[in-house]
XYZ file of C-alpha atoms in Angstrom:
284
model
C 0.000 0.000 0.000
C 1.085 3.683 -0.785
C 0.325 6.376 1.324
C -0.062 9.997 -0.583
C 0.057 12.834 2.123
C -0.813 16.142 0.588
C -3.296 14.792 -1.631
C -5.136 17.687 -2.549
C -2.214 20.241 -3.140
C -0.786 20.138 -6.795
C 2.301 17.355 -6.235
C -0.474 15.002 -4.859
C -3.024 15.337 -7.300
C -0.115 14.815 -10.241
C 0.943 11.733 -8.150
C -2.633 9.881 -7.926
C -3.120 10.900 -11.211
C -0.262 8.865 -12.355
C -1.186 6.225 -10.280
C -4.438 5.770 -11.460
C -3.579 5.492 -14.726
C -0.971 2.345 -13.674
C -3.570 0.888 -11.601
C -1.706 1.333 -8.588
C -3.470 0.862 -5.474
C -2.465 3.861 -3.098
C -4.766 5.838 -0.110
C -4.844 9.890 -0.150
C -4.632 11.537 3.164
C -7.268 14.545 2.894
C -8.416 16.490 6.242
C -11.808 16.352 4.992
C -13.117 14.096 2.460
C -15.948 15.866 1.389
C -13.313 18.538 0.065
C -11.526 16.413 -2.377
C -13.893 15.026 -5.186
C -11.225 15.470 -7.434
C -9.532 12.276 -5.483
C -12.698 10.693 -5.656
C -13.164 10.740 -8.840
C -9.907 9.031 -9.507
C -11.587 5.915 -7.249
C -8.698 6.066 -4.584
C -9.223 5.105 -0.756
C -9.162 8.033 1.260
C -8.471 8.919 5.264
C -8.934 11.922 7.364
C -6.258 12.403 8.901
C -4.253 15.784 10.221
C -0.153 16.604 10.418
C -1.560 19.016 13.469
C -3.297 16.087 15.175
C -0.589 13.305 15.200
C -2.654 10.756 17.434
C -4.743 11.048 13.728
C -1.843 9.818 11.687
C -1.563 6.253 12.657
C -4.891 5.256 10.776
C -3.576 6.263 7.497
C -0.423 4.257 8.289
C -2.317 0.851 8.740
C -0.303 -1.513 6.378
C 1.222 0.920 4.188
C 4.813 0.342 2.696
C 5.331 3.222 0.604
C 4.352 7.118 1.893
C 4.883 10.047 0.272
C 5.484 12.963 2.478
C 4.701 16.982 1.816
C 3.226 19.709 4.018
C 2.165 23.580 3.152
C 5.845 25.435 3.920
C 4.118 26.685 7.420
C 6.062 27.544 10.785
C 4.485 24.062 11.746
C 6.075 22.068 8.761
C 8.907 20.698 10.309
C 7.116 19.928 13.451
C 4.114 17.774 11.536
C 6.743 16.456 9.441
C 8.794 15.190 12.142
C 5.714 13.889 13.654
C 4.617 11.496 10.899
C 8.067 10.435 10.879
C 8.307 8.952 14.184
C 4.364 7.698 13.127
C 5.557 6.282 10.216
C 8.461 4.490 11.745
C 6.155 2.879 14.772
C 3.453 1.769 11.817
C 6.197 0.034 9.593
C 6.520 2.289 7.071
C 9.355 0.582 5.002
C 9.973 3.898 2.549
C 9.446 7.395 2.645
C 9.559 9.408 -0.646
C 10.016 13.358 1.110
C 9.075 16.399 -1.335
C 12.185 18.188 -0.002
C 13.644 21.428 -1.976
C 16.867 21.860 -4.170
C 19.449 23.376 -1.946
C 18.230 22.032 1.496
C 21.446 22.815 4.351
C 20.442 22.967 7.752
C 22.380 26.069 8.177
C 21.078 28.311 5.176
C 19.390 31.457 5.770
C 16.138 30.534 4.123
C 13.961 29.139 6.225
C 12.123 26.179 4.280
C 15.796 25.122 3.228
C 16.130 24.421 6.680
C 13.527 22.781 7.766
C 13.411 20.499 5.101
C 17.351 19.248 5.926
C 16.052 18.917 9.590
C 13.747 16.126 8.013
C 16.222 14.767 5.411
C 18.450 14.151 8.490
C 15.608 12.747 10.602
C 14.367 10.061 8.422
C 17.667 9.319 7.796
C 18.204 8.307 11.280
C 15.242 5.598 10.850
C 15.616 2.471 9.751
C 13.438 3.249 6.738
C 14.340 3.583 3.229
C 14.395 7.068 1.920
C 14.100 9.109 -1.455
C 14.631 12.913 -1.247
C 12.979 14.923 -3.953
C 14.896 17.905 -4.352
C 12.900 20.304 -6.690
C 13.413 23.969 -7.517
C 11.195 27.051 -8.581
C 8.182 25.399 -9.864
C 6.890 26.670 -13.016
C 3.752 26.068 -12.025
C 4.512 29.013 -9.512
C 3.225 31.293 -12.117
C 0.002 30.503 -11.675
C 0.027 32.551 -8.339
C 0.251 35.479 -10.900
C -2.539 34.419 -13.390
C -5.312 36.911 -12.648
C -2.395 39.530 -12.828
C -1.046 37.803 -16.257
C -4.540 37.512 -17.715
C -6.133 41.288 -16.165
C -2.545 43.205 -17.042
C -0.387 41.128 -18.880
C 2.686 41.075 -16.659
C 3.744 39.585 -13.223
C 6.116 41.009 -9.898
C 9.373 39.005 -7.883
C 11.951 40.721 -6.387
C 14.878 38.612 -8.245
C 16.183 41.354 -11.107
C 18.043 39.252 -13.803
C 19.107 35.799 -11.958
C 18.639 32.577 -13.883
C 16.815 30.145 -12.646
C 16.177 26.118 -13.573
C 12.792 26.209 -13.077
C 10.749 22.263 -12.960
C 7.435 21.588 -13.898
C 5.569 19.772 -11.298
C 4.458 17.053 -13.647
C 8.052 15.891 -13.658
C 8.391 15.962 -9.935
C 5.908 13.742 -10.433
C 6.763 11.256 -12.792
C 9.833 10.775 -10.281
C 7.602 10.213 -7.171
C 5.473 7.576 -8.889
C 9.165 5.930 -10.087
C 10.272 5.977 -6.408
C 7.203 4.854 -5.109
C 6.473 2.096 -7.803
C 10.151 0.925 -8.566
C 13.033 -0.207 -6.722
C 16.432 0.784 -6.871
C 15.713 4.634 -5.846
C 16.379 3.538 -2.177
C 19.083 6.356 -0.397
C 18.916 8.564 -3.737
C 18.832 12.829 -3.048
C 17.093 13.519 -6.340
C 17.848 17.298 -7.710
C 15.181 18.248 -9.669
C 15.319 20.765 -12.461
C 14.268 22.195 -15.856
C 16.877 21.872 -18.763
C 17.068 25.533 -19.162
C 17.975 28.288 -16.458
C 15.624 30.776 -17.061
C 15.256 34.945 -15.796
C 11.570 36.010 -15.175
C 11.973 38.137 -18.324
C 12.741 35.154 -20.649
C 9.733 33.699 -18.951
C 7.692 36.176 -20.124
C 9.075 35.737 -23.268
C 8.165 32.249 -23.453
C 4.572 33.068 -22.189
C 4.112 35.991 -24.469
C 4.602 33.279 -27.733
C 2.449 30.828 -26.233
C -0.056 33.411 -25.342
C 0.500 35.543 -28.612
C 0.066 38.585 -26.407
C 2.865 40.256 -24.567
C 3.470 39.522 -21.446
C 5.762 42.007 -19.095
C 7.809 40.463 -15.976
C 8.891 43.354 -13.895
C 11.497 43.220 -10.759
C 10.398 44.762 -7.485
C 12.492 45.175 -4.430
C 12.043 42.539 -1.957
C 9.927 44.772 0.382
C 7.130 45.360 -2.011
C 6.875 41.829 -3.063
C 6.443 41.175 0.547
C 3.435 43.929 1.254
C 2.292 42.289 -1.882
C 1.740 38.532 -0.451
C 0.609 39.977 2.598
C -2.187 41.737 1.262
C -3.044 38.662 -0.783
C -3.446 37.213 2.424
C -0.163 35.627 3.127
C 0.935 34.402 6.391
C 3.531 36.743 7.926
C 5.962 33.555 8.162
C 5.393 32.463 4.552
C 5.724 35.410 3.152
C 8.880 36.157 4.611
C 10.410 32.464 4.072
C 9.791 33.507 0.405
C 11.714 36.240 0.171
C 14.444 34.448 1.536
C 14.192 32.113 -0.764
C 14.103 35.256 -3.705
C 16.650 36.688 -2.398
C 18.509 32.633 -2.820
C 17.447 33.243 -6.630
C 18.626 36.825 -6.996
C 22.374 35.659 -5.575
C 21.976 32.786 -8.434
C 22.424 29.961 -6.177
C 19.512 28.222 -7.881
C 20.558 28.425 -11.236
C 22.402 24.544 -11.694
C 21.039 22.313 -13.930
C 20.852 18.554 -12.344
C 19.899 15.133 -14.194
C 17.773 14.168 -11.644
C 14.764 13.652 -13.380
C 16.453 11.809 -16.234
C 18.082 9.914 -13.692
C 15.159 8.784 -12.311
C 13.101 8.425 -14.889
C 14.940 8.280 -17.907
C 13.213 11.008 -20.036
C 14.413 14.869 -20.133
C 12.672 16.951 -18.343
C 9.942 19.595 -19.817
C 11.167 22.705 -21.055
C 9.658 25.749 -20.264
C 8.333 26.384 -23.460
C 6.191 23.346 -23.144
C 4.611 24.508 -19.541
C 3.726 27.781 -21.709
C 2.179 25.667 -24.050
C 0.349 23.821 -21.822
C -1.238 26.037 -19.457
C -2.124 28.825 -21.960
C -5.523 28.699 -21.858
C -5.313 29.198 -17.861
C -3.626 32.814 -18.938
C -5.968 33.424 -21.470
């Protein structure tokens, strides 16, 4: 049995997608069921169960082998995650496949880098197997911006001109359901990334050709990107752990290109021309 934690976000929906279509039997943690008909509809078994509520996390553990673990990037994350570690340990678990992010030190300034090596390090001190999924930017980040893409045709980051190797999130993917599926990805650290570093302005150039309208990226210091995610309704926390992680970009430490992807799966990753292609209609 797999275990899909997060199974409403993005990453989890692309995983049980992919699962499905293998007709792989797998359970999706939700904190409500009557939330996620789009897991429903896919015909998967599905728990309540809540990272905040540990004493809840043992009855989605009941005979699973495989879990795959991811939490929101709260001030809580590394506490819940920690949590359904030691839950996942005492239930059995035999493999945990950890949504992690590229760059993860336990001693870098950005917060979520942090965190996530705190858990790297943790399940590493089990006796389960482990896969880290190290992924960077998504480009499915973007979509954060779409009202302001399709209402003014252009999109804010505080970043200037740093390159960076953005990854589509249907790759990330594709190397979950290998490392949950497959053997042989057992104590792999998986970087994850486009084939192209990318600045936000070559973005909009790709978007602007798929969209055959042009589209405008324009760089905003770091302190009006944060009033900005704020008043979108951002937690305080959040929004400052993501302008650490800008200001990560802007020095161009998150510009590398790995083979992770191909290494896991064997196919190249998507380019960003093809996530353009893609997802125009959502910009339209």
């Amino acid at each position: 049995m797999i275990l899909v934690t997060g199974a409403t976000g993005n990453n989890g929906l692309e995983i049980l997608k992919r699962l499905a279509s293998q007709n792989v039997q797998a359970r999706a943690m939700v904190r409500d069921r009557n939330r996620a008909k789009a897991i429903a509809d896919l015909g998967f078994e599905m728990v309540e169960a809540d990272f905040d509520r540990p004493e809840t996390l043992p009855s989605a553990l009941v005979r699973v082998d495989r879990a795959f673990l991811v939490t929101n990037s709260t001030e809580h994350a590394e506490a819940q995650q920690l949590a359904f570690v030691d839950a996942a340990q005492q239930s059995g678990v035999k493999h945990i496949v950890k949504l992690s992010q590229f760059a993860a030190d336990a001693h870098s300034p950005v917060r979520f880098l942090r965190y996530h090596a705190v858990v790297e390090s943790a399940i590493q001190a089990t006796q389960m197997a482990y896969t880290f999924l190290r992924p960077n930017l998504f480009m499915q980040g973007l979509l954060n911006f779409r009202s302001l893409i399709v209402e003014q045709n252009t999109f804010y980051a505080a970043i200037g001109d740093a390159k960076v190797s953005v990854v589509d999130i249907r790759d990330i993917a594709d190397v979950a359901v290998a490392a949950l599926t497959e053997a042989g990805h057992e104590g792999k650290i998986y970087d994850l990334t486009g084939s192209q570093a990318l600045t936000h302005t070559e973005m909009a150039e790709y978007l602007s050709a798929a969209l055959k309208r042009q589209i405008a990226f324009v760089d905003i210091p770091p302190e009006q990107m944060r009033e900005a995610m704020v008043g979108f309704g951002m937690p305080a926390w959040q929004a400052d752990g993501l302008i650490e992680d800008y200001a990560h970009y802007r020095r161009n430490e998150a510009a590398a290109i790995a083979s992770g992807i191909e290494d896991a799966t064997g196919k190249a990753p998507r380019q960003f021309k093809d996530f353009a292609r893609d997802y125009a209609t959502v910009f339209s």
